[in-house]
PDB file of C-alpha atoms in Angstrom:
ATOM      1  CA  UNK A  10       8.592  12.877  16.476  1.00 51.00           C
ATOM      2  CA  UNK A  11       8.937  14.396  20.076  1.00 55.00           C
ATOM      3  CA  UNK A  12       9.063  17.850  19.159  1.00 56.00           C
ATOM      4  CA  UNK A  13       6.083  17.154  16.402  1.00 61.00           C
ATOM      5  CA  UNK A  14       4.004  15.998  19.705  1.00 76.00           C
ATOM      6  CA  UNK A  15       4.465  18.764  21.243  1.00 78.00           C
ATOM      7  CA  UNK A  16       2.574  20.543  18.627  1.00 84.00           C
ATOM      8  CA  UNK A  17       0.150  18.278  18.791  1.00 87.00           C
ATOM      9  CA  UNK A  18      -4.030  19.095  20.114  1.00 90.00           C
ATOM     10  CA  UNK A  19      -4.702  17.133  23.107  1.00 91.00           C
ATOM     11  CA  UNK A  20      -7.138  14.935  21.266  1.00 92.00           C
ATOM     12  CA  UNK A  21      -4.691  14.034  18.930  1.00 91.00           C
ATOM     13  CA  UNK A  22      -2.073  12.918  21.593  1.00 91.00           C
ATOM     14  CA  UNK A  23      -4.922  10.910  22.949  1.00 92.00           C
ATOM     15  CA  UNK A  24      -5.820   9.171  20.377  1.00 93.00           C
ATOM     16  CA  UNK A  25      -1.910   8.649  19.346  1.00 91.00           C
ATOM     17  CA  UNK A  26      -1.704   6.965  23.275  1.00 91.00           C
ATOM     18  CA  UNK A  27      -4.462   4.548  22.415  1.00 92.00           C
ATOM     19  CA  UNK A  28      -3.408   3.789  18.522  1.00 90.00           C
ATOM     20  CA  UNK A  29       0.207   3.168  20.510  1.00 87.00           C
ATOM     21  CA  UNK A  30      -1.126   0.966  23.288  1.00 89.00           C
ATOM     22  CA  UNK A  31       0.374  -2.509  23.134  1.00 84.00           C
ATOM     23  CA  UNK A  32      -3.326  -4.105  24.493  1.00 88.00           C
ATOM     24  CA  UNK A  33      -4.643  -1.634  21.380  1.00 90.00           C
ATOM     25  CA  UNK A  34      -2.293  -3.705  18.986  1.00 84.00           C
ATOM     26  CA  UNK A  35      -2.674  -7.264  20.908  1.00 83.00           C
ATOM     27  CA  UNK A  36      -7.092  -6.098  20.266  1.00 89.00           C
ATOM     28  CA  UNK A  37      -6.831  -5.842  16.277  1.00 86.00           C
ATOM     29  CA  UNK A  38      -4.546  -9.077  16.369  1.00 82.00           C
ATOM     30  CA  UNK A  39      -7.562 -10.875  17.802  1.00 86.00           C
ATOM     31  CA  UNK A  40     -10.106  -8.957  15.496  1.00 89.00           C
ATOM     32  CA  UNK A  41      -7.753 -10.062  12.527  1.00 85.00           C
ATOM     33  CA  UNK A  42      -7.943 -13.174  13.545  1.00 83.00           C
ATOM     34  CA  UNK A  43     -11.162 -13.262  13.618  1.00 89.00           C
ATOM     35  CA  UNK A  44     -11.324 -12.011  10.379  1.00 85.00           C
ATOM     36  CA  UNK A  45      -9.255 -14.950   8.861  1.00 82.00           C
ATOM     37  CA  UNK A  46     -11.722 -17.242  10.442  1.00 86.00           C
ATOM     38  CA  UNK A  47     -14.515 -15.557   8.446  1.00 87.00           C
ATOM     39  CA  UNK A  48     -12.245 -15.201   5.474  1.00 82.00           C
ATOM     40  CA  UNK A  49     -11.957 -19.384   5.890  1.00 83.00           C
ATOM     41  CA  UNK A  50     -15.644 -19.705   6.108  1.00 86.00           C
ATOM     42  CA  UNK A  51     -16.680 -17.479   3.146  1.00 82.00           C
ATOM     43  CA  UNK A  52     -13.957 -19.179   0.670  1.00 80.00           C
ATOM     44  CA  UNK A  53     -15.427 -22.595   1.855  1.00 84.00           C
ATOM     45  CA  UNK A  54     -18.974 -21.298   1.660  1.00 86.00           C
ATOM     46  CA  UNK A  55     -17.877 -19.536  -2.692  1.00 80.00           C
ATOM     47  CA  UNK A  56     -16.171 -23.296  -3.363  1.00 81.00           C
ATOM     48  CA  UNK A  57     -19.153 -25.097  -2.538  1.00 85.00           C
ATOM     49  CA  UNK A  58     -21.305 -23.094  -4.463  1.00 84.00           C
ATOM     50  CA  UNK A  59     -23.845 -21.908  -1.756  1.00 86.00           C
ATOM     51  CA  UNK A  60     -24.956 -17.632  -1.416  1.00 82.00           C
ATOM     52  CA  UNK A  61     -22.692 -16.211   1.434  1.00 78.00           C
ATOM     53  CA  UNK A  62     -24.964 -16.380   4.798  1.00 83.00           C
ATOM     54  CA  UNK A  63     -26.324 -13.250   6.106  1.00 86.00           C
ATOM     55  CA  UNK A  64     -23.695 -13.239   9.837  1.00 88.00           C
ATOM     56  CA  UNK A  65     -20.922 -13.604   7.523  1.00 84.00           C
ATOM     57  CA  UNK A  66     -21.736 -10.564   5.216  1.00 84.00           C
ATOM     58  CA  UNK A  67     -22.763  -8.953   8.728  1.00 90.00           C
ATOM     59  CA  UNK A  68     -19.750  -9.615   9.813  1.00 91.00           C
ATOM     60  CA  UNK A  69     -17.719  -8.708   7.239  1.00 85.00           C
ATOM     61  CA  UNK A  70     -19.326  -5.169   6.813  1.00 88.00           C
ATOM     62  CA  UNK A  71     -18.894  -4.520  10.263  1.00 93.00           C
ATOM     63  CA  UNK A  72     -15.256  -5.337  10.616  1.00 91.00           C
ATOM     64  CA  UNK A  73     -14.710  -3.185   7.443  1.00 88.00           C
ATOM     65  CA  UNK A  74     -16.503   0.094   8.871  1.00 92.00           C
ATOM     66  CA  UNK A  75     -14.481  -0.436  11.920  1.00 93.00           C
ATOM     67  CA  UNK A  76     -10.839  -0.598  10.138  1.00 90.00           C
ATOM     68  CA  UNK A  77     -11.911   2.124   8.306  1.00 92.00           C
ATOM     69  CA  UNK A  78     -12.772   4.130  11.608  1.00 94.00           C
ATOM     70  CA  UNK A  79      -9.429   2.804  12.589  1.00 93.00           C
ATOM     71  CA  UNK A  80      -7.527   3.779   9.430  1.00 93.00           C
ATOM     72  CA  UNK A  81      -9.199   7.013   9.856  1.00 94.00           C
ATOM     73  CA  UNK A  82      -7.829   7.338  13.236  1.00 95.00           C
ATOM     74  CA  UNK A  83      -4.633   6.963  12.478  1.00 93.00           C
ATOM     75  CA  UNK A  84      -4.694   8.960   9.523  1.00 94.00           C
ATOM     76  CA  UNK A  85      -5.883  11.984  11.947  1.00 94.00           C
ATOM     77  CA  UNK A  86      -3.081  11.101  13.911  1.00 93.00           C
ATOM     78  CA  UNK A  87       0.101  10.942  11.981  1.00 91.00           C
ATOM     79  CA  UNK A  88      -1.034  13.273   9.115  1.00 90.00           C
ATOM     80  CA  UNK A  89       1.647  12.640   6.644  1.00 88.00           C
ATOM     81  CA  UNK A  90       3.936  10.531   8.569  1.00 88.00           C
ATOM     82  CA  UNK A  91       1.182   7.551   8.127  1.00 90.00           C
ATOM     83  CA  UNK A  92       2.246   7.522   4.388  1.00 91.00           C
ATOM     84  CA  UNK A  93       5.875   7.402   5.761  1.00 91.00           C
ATOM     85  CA  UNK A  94       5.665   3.463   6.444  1.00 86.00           C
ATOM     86  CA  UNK A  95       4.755   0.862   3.981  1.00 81.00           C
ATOM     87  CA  UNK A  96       2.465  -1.291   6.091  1.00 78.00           C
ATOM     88  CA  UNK A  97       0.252   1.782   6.706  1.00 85.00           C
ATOM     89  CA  UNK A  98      -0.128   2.196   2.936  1.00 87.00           C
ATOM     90  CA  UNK A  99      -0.668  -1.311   2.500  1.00 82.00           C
ATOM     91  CA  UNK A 100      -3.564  -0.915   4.964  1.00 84.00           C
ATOM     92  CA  UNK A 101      -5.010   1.983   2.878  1.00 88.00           C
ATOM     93  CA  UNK A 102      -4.887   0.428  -0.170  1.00 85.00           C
ATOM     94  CA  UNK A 103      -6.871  -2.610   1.031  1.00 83.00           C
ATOM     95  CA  UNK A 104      -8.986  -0.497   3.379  1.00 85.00           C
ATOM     96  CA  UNK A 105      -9.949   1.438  -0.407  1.00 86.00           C
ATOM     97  CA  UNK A 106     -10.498  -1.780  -1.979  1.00 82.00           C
ATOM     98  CA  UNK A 107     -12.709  -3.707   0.970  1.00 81.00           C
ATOM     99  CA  UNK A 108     -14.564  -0.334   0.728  1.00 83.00           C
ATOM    100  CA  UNK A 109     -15.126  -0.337  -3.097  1.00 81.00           C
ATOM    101  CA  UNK A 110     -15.771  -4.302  -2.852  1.00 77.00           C
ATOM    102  CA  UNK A 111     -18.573  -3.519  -0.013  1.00 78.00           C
ATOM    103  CA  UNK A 112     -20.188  -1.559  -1.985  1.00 82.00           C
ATOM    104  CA  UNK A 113     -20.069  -3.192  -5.270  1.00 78.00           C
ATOM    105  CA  UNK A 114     -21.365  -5.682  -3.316  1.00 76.00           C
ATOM    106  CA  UNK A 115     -24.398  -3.499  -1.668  1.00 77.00           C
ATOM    107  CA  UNK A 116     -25.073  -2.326  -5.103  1.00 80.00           C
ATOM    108  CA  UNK A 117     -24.936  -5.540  -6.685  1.00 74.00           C
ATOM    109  CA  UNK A 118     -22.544  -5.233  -8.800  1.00 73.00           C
ATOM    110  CA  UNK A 119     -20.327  -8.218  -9.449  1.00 67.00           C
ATOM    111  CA  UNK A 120     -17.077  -8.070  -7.445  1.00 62.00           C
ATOM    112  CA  UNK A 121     -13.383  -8.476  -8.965  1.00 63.00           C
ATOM    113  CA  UNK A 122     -12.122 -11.709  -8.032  1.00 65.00           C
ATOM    114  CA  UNK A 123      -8.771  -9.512  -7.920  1.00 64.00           C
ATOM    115  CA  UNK A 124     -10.723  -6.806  -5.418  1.00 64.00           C
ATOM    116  CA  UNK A 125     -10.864 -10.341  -3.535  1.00 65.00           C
ATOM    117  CA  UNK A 126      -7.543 -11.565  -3.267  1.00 67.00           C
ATOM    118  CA  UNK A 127      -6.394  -8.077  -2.740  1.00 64.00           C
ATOM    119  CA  UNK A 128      -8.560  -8.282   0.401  1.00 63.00           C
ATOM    120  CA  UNK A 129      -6.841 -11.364   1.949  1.00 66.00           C
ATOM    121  CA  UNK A 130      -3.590  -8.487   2.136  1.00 64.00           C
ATOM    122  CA  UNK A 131      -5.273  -7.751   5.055  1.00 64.00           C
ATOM    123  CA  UNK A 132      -3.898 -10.774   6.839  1.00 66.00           C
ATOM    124  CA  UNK A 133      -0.311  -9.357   6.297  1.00 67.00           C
ATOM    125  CA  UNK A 134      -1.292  -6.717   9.043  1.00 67.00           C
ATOM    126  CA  UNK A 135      -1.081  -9.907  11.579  1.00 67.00           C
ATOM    127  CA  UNK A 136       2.418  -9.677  11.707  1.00 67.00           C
ATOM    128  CA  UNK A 137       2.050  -6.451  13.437  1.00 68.00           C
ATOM    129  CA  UNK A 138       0.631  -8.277  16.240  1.00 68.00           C
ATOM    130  CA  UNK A 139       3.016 -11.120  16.322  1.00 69.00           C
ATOM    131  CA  UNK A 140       6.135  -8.122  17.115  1.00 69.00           C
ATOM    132  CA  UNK A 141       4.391  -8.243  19.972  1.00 72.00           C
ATOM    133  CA  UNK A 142       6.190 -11.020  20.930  1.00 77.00           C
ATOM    134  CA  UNK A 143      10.175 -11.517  20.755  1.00 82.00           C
ATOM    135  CA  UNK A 144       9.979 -14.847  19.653  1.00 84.00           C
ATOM    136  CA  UNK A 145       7.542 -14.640  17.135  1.00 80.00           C
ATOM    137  CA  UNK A 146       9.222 -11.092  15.907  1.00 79.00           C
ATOM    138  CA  UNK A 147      12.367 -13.277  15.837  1.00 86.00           C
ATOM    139  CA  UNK A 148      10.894 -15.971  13.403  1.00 85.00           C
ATOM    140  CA  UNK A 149       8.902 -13.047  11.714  1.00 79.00           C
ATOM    141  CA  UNK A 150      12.295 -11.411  10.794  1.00 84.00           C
ATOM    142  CA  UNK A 151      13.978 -14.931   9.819  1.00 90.00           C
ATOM    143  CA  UNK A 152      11.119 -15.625   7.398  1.00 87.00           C
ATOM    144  CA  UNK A 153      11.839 -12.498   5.540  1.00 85.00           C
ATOM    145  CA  UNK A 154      15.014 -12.527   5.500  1.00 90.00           C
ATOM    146  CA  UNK A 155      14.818 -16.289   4.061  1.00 93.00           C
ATOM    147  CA  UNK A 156      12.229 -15.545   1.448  1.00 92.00           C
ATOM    148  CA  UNK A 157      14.631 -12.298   0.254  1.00 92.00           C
ATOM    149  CA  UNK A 158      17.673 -14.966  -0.181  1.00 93.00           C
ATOM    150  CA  UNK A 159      14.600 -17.151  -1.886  1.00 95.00           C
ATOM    151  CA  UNK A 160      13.789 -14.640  -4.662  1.00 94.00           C
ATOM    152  CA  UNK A 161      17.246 -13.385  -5.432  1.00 94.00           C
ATOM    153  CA  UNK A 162      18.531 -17.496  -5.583  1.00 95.00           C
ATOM    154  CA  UNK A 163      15.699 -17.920  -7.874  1.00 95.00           C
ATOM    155  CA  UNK A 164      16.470 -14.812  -9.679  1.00 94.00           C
ATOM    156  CA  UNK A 165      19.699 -16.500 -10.284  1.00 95.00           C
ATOM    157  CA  UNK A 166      18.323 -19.489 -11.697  1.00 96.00           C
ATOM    158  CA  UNK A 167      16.215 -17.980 -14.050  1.00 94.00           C
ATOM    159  CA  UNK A 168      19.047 -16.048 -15.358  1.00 93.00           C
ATOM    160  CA  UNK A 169      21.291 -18.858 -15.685  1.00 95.00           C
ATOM    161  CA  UNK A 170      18.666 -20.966 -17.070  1.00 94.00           C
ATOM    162  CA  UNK A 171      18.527 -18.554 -19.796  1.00 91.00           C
ATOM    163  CA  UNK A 172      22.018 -17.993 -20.249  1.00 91.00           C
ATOM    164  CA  UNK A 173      22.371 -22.382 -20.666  1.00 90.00           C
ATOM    165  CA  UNK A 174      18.625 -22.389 -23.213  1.00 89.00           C
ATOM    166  CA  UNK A 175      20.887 -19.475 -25.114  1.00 88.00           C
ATOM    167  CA  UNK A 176      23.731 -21.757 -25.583  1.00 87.00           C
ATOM    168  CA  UNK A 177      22.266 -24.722 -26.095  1.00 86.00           C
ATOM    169  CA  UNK A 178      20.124 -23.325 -28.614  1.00 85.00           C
ATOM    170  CA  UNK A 179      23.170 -21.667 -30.265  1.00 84.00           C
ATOM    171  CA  UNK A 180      25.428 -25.135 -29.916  1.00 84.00           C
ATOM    172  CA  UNK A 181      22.549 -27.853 -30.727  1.00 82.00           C
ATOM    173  CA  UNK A 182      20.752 -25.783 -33.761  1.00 76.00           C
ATOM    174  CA  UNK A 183      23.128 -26.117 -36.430  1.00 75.00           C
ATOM    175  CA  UNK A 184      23.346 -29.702 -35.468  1.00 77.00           C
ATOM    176  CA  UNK A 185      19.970 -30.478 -35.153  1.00 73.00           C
ATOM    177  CA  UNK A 186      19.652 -28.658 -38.778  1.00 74.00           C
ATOM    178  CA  UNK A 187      21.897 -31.357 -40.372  1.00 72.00           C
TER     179      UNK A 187
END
C-alpha cells in the first residue's frame, strides 16, 4: 500500500493518518462502549414493556449518523481495499441495517427483530479496540482460536452421533420389530 499512497490526494492521506491513529481507534472503543451501555438500557427498557425514552433514541440516532460518517470516511479512504478485510464488511453490513432500522423506525414502520440482533454485530467491532492492547490481543486471539477447535469438536460429535443413531437404528429395529 506504499506505492498506492503515493498516489493518493492530500486529503485522502489525511484522513487515512487520522482513521490510522491509535487515540482514533482507542476514541470509537469508548464510543462503542458507550453504545453497549445504551444497547443494555434499551433491551431492559423492550423487556419491561415500557416505549424507548426519547435520550436513548437520541442517542442512538446520533451514534448511527456518526458511524456512518465514519464508514464513509473510510470508504473514501481505502476505495476498494475497505472490501478487502472482513471486519470492514461486517461494519457495512450493520452500518446498512442500523440505517434501514432508523428509518423504519422514523417512519414507523415496525422493525425486524432480526434488523435488531443484527445490530448488536456492532459490538464485534470492540475487539478492534482491545488489539490495542497485547494482552488483551493475546486473549482475543486465544478465544478464537478455542472457539474454532469448539465448532470443529462439535462438528465431530454431531457426525458421530449420527453415524451411532444410524447403527443403532439399523442393529435395534429388527429387534424391536419382533
Amino acid at each position: 500500500t506504499g506505492r498506492l499512497r503515493a498516489e493518493w490526494s492530500p486529503l485522502r492521506l489525511f484522513l487515512a493518518s487520522i482513521v490510522e491513529a491509535n487515540w482514533y481507534q482507542a476514541m470509537f472503543g469508548v464510543i462503542l462502549t458507550f453504545h453497549a451501555v445504551l444497547v443494555i438500557q434499551e433491551t431492559d427498557t423492550r423487556a419491561s414493556g415500557r416505549d424507548r425514552e426519547p435520550w436513548n433514541m437520541m442517542m442512538a440516532t446520533s451514534l448511527i449518523v456518526l458511524y456512518l460518517c465514519e464508514l464513509i470516511v473510510r470508504v473514501f479512504v481505502y476505495r476498494r481495499l475497505f472490501f478487502n478485510e472482513i471486519g470492514n464488511r461486517i461494519d457495512f453490513f450493520v452500518v446498512a441495517l442500523d440505517t434501514a432500522d432508523l428509518i423504519a423506525t422514523y417512519l414507523e414502520m415496525p422493525s425486524l427483530i432480526v434488523m435488531r440482533i443484527v445490530r448488536y454485530a456492532r459490538m464485534i467491532r470492540l475487539t478492534r479496540f482491545l488489539r490495542l492492547f497485547t494482552e488483551l490481543d493475546m486473549m482475543l486471539k486465544g478465544f478464537v482460536s478455542a472457539m474454532r477447535a469448539m465448532v470443529w469438536a462439535s462438528l465431530m460429535l454431531v457426525v458421530i452421533l449420527t453415524l451411532f443413531s444410524i447403527m443403532a437404528v439399523e442393529l435395534l429395529h429388527p429387534i424391536a420389530q419382533r
